[in-house]
Short mmCIF file of C-alpha atoms and ligand atoms in Angstrom, two decimals:
data_model
loop_
_atom_site.label_atom_id
_atom_site.label_comp_id
_atom_site.label_asym_id
_atom_site.label_seq_id
_atom_site.Cartn_x
_atom_site.Cartn_y
_atom_site.Cartn_z
CA UNK A 1 -16.13 -36.45 -7.74
CA UNK A 2 -12.90 -34.71 -8.59
CA UNK A 3 -11.77 -31.87 -6.32
CA UNK A 4 -10.63 -28.48 -7.60
CA UNK A 5 -7.00 -27.53 -7.04
CA UNK A 6 -7.81 -23.84 -7.56
CA UNK A 7 -10.45 -23.88 -4.83
CA UNK A 8 -7.80 -24.77 -2.24
CA UNK A 9 -5.30 -22.64 -0.37
CA UNK A 10 -1.92 -24.32 0.06
CA UNK A 11 -2.88 -25.40 3.60
CA UNK A 12 -6.15 -26.91 2.38
CA UNK A 13 -4.38 -28.79 -0.40
CA UNK A 14 -1.80 -30.15 2.04
CA UNK A 15 -4.63 -31.44 4.19
CA UNK A 16 -6.47 -32.93 1.20
CA UNK A 17 -3.28 -34.68 0.07
CA UNK A 18 -2.61 -36.09 3.54
CA UNK A 19 -6.20 -37.37 3.58
CA UNK A 20 -5.46 -39.63 0.59
CA UNK A 21 -1.96 -40.60 1.63
CA UNK A 22 0.04 -38.11 -0.46
CA UNK A 23 2.88 -36.41 1.42
CA UNK A 24 2.30 -32.76 2.33
CA UNK A 25 5.31 -31.41 0.39
CA UNK A 26 3.67 -32.51 -2.88
CA UNK A 27 1.06 -29.76 -2.45
CA UNK A 28 3.75 -27.09 -2.74
CA UNK A 29 5.11 -28.75 -5.88
CA UNK A 30 1.66 -28.81 -7.48
CA UNK A 31 1.03 -25.18 -6.48
CA UNK A 32 4.28 -24.13 -8.12
CA UNK A 33 3.34 -25.87 -11.38
CA UNK A 34 -0.08 -24.24 -11.29
CA UNK A 35 0.81 -20.70 -10.21
CA UNK A 36 4.39 -20.33 -11.50
CA UNK A 37 4.17 -22.27 -14.76
CA UNK A 38 0.44 -22.25 -15.56
CA UNK A 39 0.10 -26.02 -15.96
CA UNK A 40 -3.38 -27.49 -16.23
CA UNK A 41 -2.34 -31.16 -16.51
CA UNK A 42 -0.70 -33.21 -13.75
CA UNK A 43 1.07 -35.20 -16.47
CA UNK A 44 3.22 -32.15 -17.27
CA UNK A 45 4.50 -31.88 -13.69
CA UNK A 46 7.89 -33.44 -14.28
CA UNK A 47 9.11 -33.67 -10.68
CA UNK A 48 6.13 -35.89 -9.83
CA UNK A 49 6.31 -39.62 -10.60
CA UNK A 50 3.98 -41.18 -13.16
CA UNK A 51 1.95 -43.13 -10.60
CA UNK A 52 1.33 -40.06 -8.50
CA UNK A 53 0.47 -38.01 -11.60
CA UNK A 54 -2.22 -40.56 -12.43
CA UNK A 55 -3.49 -40.58 -8.82
CA UNK A 56 -3.73 -36.78 -8.83
CA UNK A 57 -5.50 -36.82 -12.16
CA UNK A 58 -8.11 -39.22 -10.79
CA UNK A 59 -8.75 -37.10 -7.68
CA UNK A 60 -8.27 -33.47 -8.79
CA UNK A 61 -8.66 -31.07 -11.72
CA UNK A 62 -7.29 -27.63 -12.62
CA UNK A 63 -9.99 -25.31 -13.93
CA UNK A 64 -9.99 -22.76 -16.72
CA UNK A 65 -13.10 -20.86 -17.77
CA UNK A 66 -13.93 -20.72 -21.43
CA UNK A 67 -13.10 -17.41 -23.11
CA UNK A 68 -16.43 -16.58 -24.75
CA UNK A 69 -15.40 -13.24 -26.22
CA UNK A 70 -12.37 -10.94 -26.34
CA UNK A 71 -12.81 -7.19 -26.94
CA UNK A 72 -9.77 -5.03 -27.62
CA UNK A 73 -9.72 -1.28 -27.02
CA UNK A 74 -7.70 1.18 -29.06
CA UNK A 75 -5.82 2.04 -25.83
CA UNK A 76 -4.59 -1.56 -25.37
CA UNK A 77 -7.14 -2.56 -22.74
CA UNK A 78 -8.58 -6.04 -23.32
CA UNK A 79 -11.91 -7.21 -21.93
CA UNK A 80 -12.62 -10.93 -21.57
CA UNK A 81 -16.07 -12.42 -21.32
CA UNK A 82 -15.59 -15.70 -19.48
CA UNK A 83 -18.04 -18.57 -19.34
CA UNK A 84 -18.19 -20.63 -16.14
CA UNK A 85 -19.19 -24.28 -15.45
CA UNK A 86 -22.86 -23.35 -15.08
CA UNK A 87 -22.84 -21.17 -18.24
CA UNK A 88 -23.01 -17.95 -16.24
CA UNK A 89 -20.70 -15.28 -17.61
CA UNK A 90 -18.40 -12.72 -16.01
CA UNK A 91 -16.05 -10.06 -17.29
CA UNK A 92 -12.37 -9.54 -16.51
CA UNK A 93 -10.25 -6.70 -17.83
CA UNK A 94 -6.54 -6.49 -18.63
CA UNK A 95 -5.16 -2.94 -18.44
CA UNK A 96 -1.60 -2.45 -19.70
CA UNK A 97 0.20 0.69 -18.52
CA UNK A 98 3.70 2.04 -18.93
CA UNK A 99 5.07 0.63 -15.68
CA UNK A 100 2.53 -2.02 -14.76
CA UNK A 101 -0.05 -4.43 -16.07
CA UNK A 102 -3.23 -4.54 -14.04
CA UNK A 103 -5.97 -7.11 -14.11
CA UNK A 104 -9.41 -6.11 -12.89
CA UNK A 105 -11.12 -9.15 -11.43
CA UNK A 106 -14.77 -9.94 -10.71
CA UNK A 107 -15.86 -11.45 -7.40
CA UNK A 108 -19.53 -12.19 -8.14
CA UNK A 109 -21.80 -12.89 -11.10
CA UNK A 110 -23.63 -9.56 -11.08
CA UNK A 111 -23.96 -7.47 -7.93
CA UNK A 112 -26.64 -6.87 -5.31
CA UNK A 113 -25.42 -3.47 -4.17
CA UNK A 114 -27.14 -1.61 -6.97
CA UNK A 115 -25.10 1.60 -7.27
CA UNK A 116 -27.08 3.84 -9.59
CA UNK A 117 -24.12 4.68 -11.84
CA UNK A 118 -23.02 1.06 -12.37
CA UNK A 119 -24.08 -1.23 -15.17
CA UNK A 120 -23.24 -4.36 -13.15
CA UNK A 121 -25.54 -3.31 -10.32
CA UNK A 122 -28.27 -2.39 -12.81
CA UNK A 123 -28.32 -5.98 -14.06
CA UNK A 124 -28.74 -7.52 -10.59
CA UNK A 125 -27.08 -10.32 -8.64
CA UNK A 126 -26.84 -13.99 -9.59
CA UNK A 127 -24.28 -15.66 -7.32
CA UNK A 128 -20.88 -15.51 -5.62
CA UNK A 129 -17.84 -16.73 -7.51
CA UNK A 130 -15.93 -19.66 -6.07
CA UNK A 131 -12.24 -19.30 -5.24
CA UNK A 132 -11.35 -21.23 -8.39
CA UNK A 133 -13.45 -18.91 -10.55
CA UNK A 134 -11.69 -15.88 -9.04
CA UNK A 135 -8.19 -17.29 -9.33
CA UNK A 136 -8.81 -18.67 -12.83
CA UNK A 137 -9.51 -15.18 -14.21
CA UNK A 138 -5.87 -14.33 -13.55
CA UNK A 139 -4.56 -17.64 -14.90
CA UNK A 140 -6.62 -17.69 -18.08
CA UNK A 141 -5.47 -14.19 -19.01
CA UNK A 142 -1.85 -15.25 -18.50
CA UNK A 143 -2.59 -18.20 -20.85
CA UNK A 144 -4.17 -15.91 -23.44
CA UNK A 145 -1.35 -13.36 -23.34
CA UNK A 146 1.29 -16.07 -23.25
CA UNK A 147 2.92 -14.75 -20.09
CA UNK A 148 4.15 -17.97 -18.48
CA UNK A 149 7.68 -17.93 -19.87
CA UNK A 150 10.39 -16.43 -17.69
CA UNK A 151 11.39 -13.02 -19.02
CA UNK A 152 7.92 -12.22 -20.40
CA UNK A 153 5.94 -9.31 -18.99
CA UNK A 154 4.23 -9.75 -15.65
CA UNK A 155 0.66 -9.21 -14.56
CA UNK A 156 1.92 -6.93 -11.82
CA UNK A 157 -1.26 -5.69 -10.13
CA UNK A 158 -4.66 -7.09 -9.28
CA UNK A 159 -7.67 -4.98 -8.42
CA UNK A 160 -10.98 -6.43 -7.24
CA UNK A 161 -12.96 -3.76 -9.06
CA UNK A 162 -14.79 -5.91 -11.57
CA UNK A 163 -18.29 -7.25 -11.14
CA UNK A 164 -19.51 -7.71 -7.58
CA UNK A 165 -18.96 -6.58 -4.00
CA UNK A 166 -15.84 -8.47 -2.83
CA UNK A 167 -16.68 -8.19 0.86
CA UNK A 168 -19.99 -9.98 0.30
CA UNK A 169 -17.85 -12.89 -0.90
CA UNK A 170 -14.91 -12.29 1.40
CA UNK A 171 -14.09 -15.92 2.23
CA UNK A 172 -13.49 -16.86 -1.41
CA UNK A 173 -11.88 -13.51 -2.27
CA UNK A 174 -9.38 -13.75 0.59
CA UNK A 175 -8.54 -17.35 -0.28
CA UNK A 176 -7.87 -16.20 -3.84
CA UNK A 177 -5.67 -13.35 -2.56
CA UNK A 178 -3.61 -15.82 -0.55
CA UNK A 179 -3.15 -17.96 -3.70
CA UNK A 180 -2.10 -14.91 -5.74
CA UNK A 181 0.55 -14.23 -3.10
CA UNK A 182 1.65 -17.87 -2.69
CA UNK A 183 4.73 -18.08 -4.86
CA UNK A 184 7.77 -16.29 -3.49
CA UNK A 185 9.20 -16.01 -7.00
CA UNK A 186 6.27 -14.90 -9.14
CA UNK A 187 3.54 -14.17 -6.57
CA UNK A 188 2.25 -10.67 -5.93
CA UNK A 189 2.96 -8.68 -2.78
CA UNK A 190 0.16 -7.24 -0.65
CA UNK A 191 0.90 -3.77 -2.04
CA UNK A 192 0.03 -4.98 -5.54
CA UNK A 193 -3.43 -6.32 -4.73
CA UNK A 194 -6.33 -3.98 -3.99
CA UNK A 195 -9.78 -4.96 -2.82
CA UNK A 196 -12.40 -2.34 -3.46
CA UNK A 197 -15.62 -2.21 -1.49
CA UNK A 198 -18.76 -0.14 -1.57
CA UNK A 199 -18.22 0.27 2.18
CA UNK A 200 -19.48 -2.80 4.06
CA UNK A 201 -18.41 -1.21 7.35
CA UNK A 202 -18.82 -4.17 9.76
CA UNK A 203 -16.88 -6.43 7.41
CA UNK A 204 -14.05 -3.89 7.02
CA UNK A 205 -13.83 -3.66 10.82
CA UNK A 206 -13.94 -7.42 11.30
CA UNK A 207 -11.31 -8.15 8.67
CA UNK A 208 -9.07 -5.16 9.44
CA UNK A 209 -6.46 -6.91 11.64
CA UNK A 210 -5.73 -9.64 9.10
CA UNK A 211 -6.67 -7.94 5.84
CA UNK A 212 -3.99 -9.18 3.45
CA UNK A 213 -3.96 -6.39 0.85
CA UNK A 214 -4.73 -2.78 0.07
CA UNK A 215 -8.20 -1.39 0.70
CA UNK A 216 -10.14 0.91 -1.61
CA UNK A 217 -13.51 2.43 -0.77
CA UNK A 218 -16.03 3.41 -3.44
CA UNK A 219 -17.07 6.59 -1.68
CA UNK A 220 -18.27 8.86 -4.48
CA UNK A 221 -19.85 11.47 -2.19
CA UNK A 222 -18.82 13.62 0.76
CA UNK A 223 -22.11 13.40 2.68
CA UNK A 224 -24.95 10.94 3.28
CA UNK A 225 -27.53 12.92 1.34
CA UNK A 226 -25.66 12.66 -1.95
CA UNK A 227 -24.27 9.20 -1.29
CA UNK A 228 -27.66 7.65 -0.53
CA UNK A 229 -28.96 9.08 -3.78
CA UNK A 230 -26.33 7.36 -5.89
CA UNK A 231 -25.51 4.38 -3.63
CA UNK A 232 -28.58 3.04 -1.80
CA UNK A 233 -26.34 0.88 0.38
CA UNK A 234 -25.43 4.08 2.19
CA UNK A 235 -28.77 3.82 3.99
CA UNK A 236 -27.39 0.70 5.68
CA UNK A 237 -23.71 1.66 6.10
CA UNK A 238 -23.45 5.43 6.22
CA UNK A 239 -20.33 7.51 5.73
CA UNK A 240 -19.54 7.80 9.42
CA UNK A 241 -19.60 4.02 9.87
CA UNK A 242 -17.30 3.63 6.86
CA UNK A 243 -14.81 6.25 8.10
CA UNK A 244 -14.80 4.63 11.56
CA UNK A 245 -14.10 1.24 9.96
CA UNK A 246 -11.32 2.76 7.85
CA UNK A 247 -9.73 4.16 11.00
CA UNK A 248 -9.62 0.60 12.39
CA UNK A 249 -7.96 -0.59 9.14
CA UNK A 250 -5.44 2.26 9.38
CA UNK A 251 -4.66 1.40 13.01
CA UNK A 252 -3.62 -2.07 11.81
CA UNK A 253 -1.92 -1.05 8.54
CA UNK A 254 -0.79 2.54 9.11
CA UNK A 255 1.81 2.34 6.32
CA UNK A 256 -0.81 1.57 3.66
CA UNK A 257 -2.82 4.44 2.24
CA UNK A 258 -6.53 3.81 1.83
CA UNK A 259 -7.77 4.74 -1.61
CA UNK A 260 -11.13 6.46 -1.89
CA UNK A 261 -12.69 6.16 -5.33
CA UNK A 262 -14.65 9.25 -6.33
CA UNK A 263 -16.65 9.14 -9.54
CA UNK A 264 -17.41 12.67 -10.66
CA UNK A 265 -21.03 13.07 -11.77
CA UNK A 266 -22.17 16.33 -13.30
CA UNK A 267 -24.19 18.51 -10.89
CA UNK A 268 -24.41 15.67 -8.39
CA UNK A 269 -21.11 15.48 -6.47
CA UNK A 270 -18.67 17.67 -8.43
CA UNK A 271 -18.96 21.11 -6.80
CA UNK A 272 -16.21 22.96 -4.92
CA UNK A 273 -18.32 22.61 -1.78
CA UNK A 274 -18.25 18.82 -2.21
CA UNK A 275 -14.47 18.89 -2.64
CA UNK A 276 -13.99 20.91 0.58
CA UNK A 277 -16.40 18.62 2.43
CA UNK A 278 -14.45 15.59 1.22
CA UNK A 279 -11.19 17.18 2.38
CA UNK A 280 -12.58 17.58 5.89
CA UNK A 281 -13.98 14.05 5.92
CA UNK A 282 -10.64 12.44 5.07
CA UNK A 283 -8.34 14.78 6.97
CA UNK A 284 -7.52 12.27 9.73
CA UNK A 285 -6.85 9.31 7.48
CA UNK A 286 -3.81 8.20 5.50
CA UNK A 287 -5.89 8.63 2.35
CA UNK A 288 -5.62 9.08 -1.36
CA UNK A 289 -8.54 9.96 -3.64
CA UNK A 290 -8.77 8.54 -7.14
CA UNK A 291 -10.88 10.88 -9.25
CA UNK A 292 -12.77 8.81 -11.79
CA UNK A 293 -14.56 10.12 -14.80
CA UNK A 294 -17.99 8.75 -15.53
CA UNK A 295 -18.43 6.39 -18.47
CA UNK A 296 -21.96 6.35 -19.70
CA UNK A 297 -24.00 3.27 -20.54
CA UNK A 298 -27.47 2.85 -21.95
CA UNK A 299 -30.19 3.46 -19.35
CA UNK A 300 -28.11 5.48 -16.89
CA UNK A 301 -29.40 8.86 -15.68
CA UNK A 302 -26.00 10.50 -14.96
CA UNK A 303 -23.62 12.55 -17.04
CA UNK A 304 -19.87 13.03 -16.96
CA UNK A 305 -18.51 16.11 -15.19
CA UNK A 306 -15.86 18.41 -16.65
CA UNK A 307 -14.69 19.63 -13.23
CA UNK A 308 -12.07 16.95 -12.52
CA UNK A 309 -9.05 19.32 -12.54
CA UNK A 310 -10.63 21.86 -10.20
CA UNK A 311 -11.92 19.15 -7.88
CA UNK A 312 -8.56 17.43 -7.75
CA UNK A 313 -6.71 20.73 -7.14
CA UNK A 314 -8.80 21.48 -4.04
CA UNK A 315 -7.95 18.11 -2.51
CA UNK A 316 -4.28 18.30 -3.46
CA UNK A 317 -3.99 21.78 -1.93
CA UNK A 318 -5.05 20.37 1.41
CA UNK A 319 -2.46 17.60 1.18
CA UNK A 320 -4.63 14.72 -0.07
CA UNK A 321 -3.21 13.11 -3.23
CA UNK A 322 -6.00 13.14 -5.82
CA UNK A 323 -4.89 11.87 -9.22
CA UNK A 324 -7.39 11.96 -12.07
CA UNK A 325 -7.50 8.40 -13.37
CA UNK A 326 -7.21 8.00 -17.11
CA UNK A 327 -10.27 6.40 -18.67
CA UNK A 328 -9.41 2.98 -20.03
CA UNK A 329 -11.34 0.74 -22.38
CA UNK A 330 -14.35 3.05 -22.81
CA UNK A 331 -14.81 2.00 -26.44
CA UNK A 332 -15.28 -1.66 -25.44
CA UNK A 333 -17.43 -1.00 -22.34
CA UNK A 334 -14.55 -2.10 -20.11
CA UNK A 335 -14.21 1.09 -18.08
CA UNK A 336 -15.24 1.69 -14.49
CA UNK A 337 -18.93 0.95 -13.93
CA UNK A 338 -19.48 -0.46 -17.40
CA UNK A 339 -18.96 -4.19 -16.82
CA UNK A 340 -21.86 -6.53 -17.25
CA UNK A 341 -22.65 -10.11 -18.16
CA UNK A 342 -25.53 -8.88 -20.28
CA UNK A 343 -24.02 -6.47 -22.78
CA UNK A 344 -21.16 -8.38 -24.34
S1 SF4 B 401 -20.04 -0.22 -8.28
FE1 SF4 B 401 -19.36 -2.19 -7.46
S2 SF4 B 401 -20.61 -2.43 -5.61
FE2 SF4 B 401 -21.65 -0.86 -6.83
S3 SF4 B 401 -23.15 -2.02 -8.06
FE3 SF4 B 401 -21.26 -1.83 -9.29
S4 SF4 B 401 -20.16 -3.73 -8.91
FE4 SF4 B 401 -21.68 -3.50 -7.28
#
């Protein structure tokens, strides 16, 4: 059976090559063709001899998911419904901005965490994505947007904020992150990749010393009472355990701010009291709060709040940066909490 190039880190590919008698340095050449030039055929890798091209083609393949549907928002956001080998589907979102182009990547088919405001969680969990399925989301969007030529725009940022809880699939997610960072010329730096978690505290603590990128926490509430109501996982990993884990991350990466995502829900978590409570909670951390505005979807009990400015001002006054994030892709169900493999 052929082996997947995209499932391997560079070290794993070197080992696999050595195992079949191919010199180690060839792995770096193949990686450059794959990640710098977007090649999917070994026969296009011109610094590799014909015999070796054929040998590689017999032993390996370079995966791309099928683009099942493309939805374009009036604000420029593009949502891709991607079909995998086993016909499961995931969504990936391209978000162009003035100074950067972000791609929002999924880490699982569905999600088991079940946040009450999230369409992905509502539809349940199917399986983890493999490393190749994570990496290929980035590559297939570069194909679609024709971004492989030098001088074209870059996909400058990656956020793991699509479908799934990345830390429940941390092995494959972290392998993918290392592949995104591989190429010194076109790879992304650790500051440009953010992994967002619903707060799997023991995993944050365990991974803290070697965590290769930025960390974002989907907090959404300043106390356990409110958080457990909207995020049942809080009954397992409560706010104190998350803050303690974040302190460990900060000890190891003091120069990187931790982002706390805070989705404002009308009459649930949007009061001044909540804002002051949040200020106290985060006062000892190098933190930033992203204020998100709720995007409704059919079947959800919550409503959007109109208190974003006041809420943000309270945090900012106490020295915590709290930008209000612009809604993107609402008209195509591509905004925060709206992704699903069932609605597209
Ligand atoms: S918000 Fe994230 S962690 Fe929560 S259910 Fe949705 S995808 Fe899962």
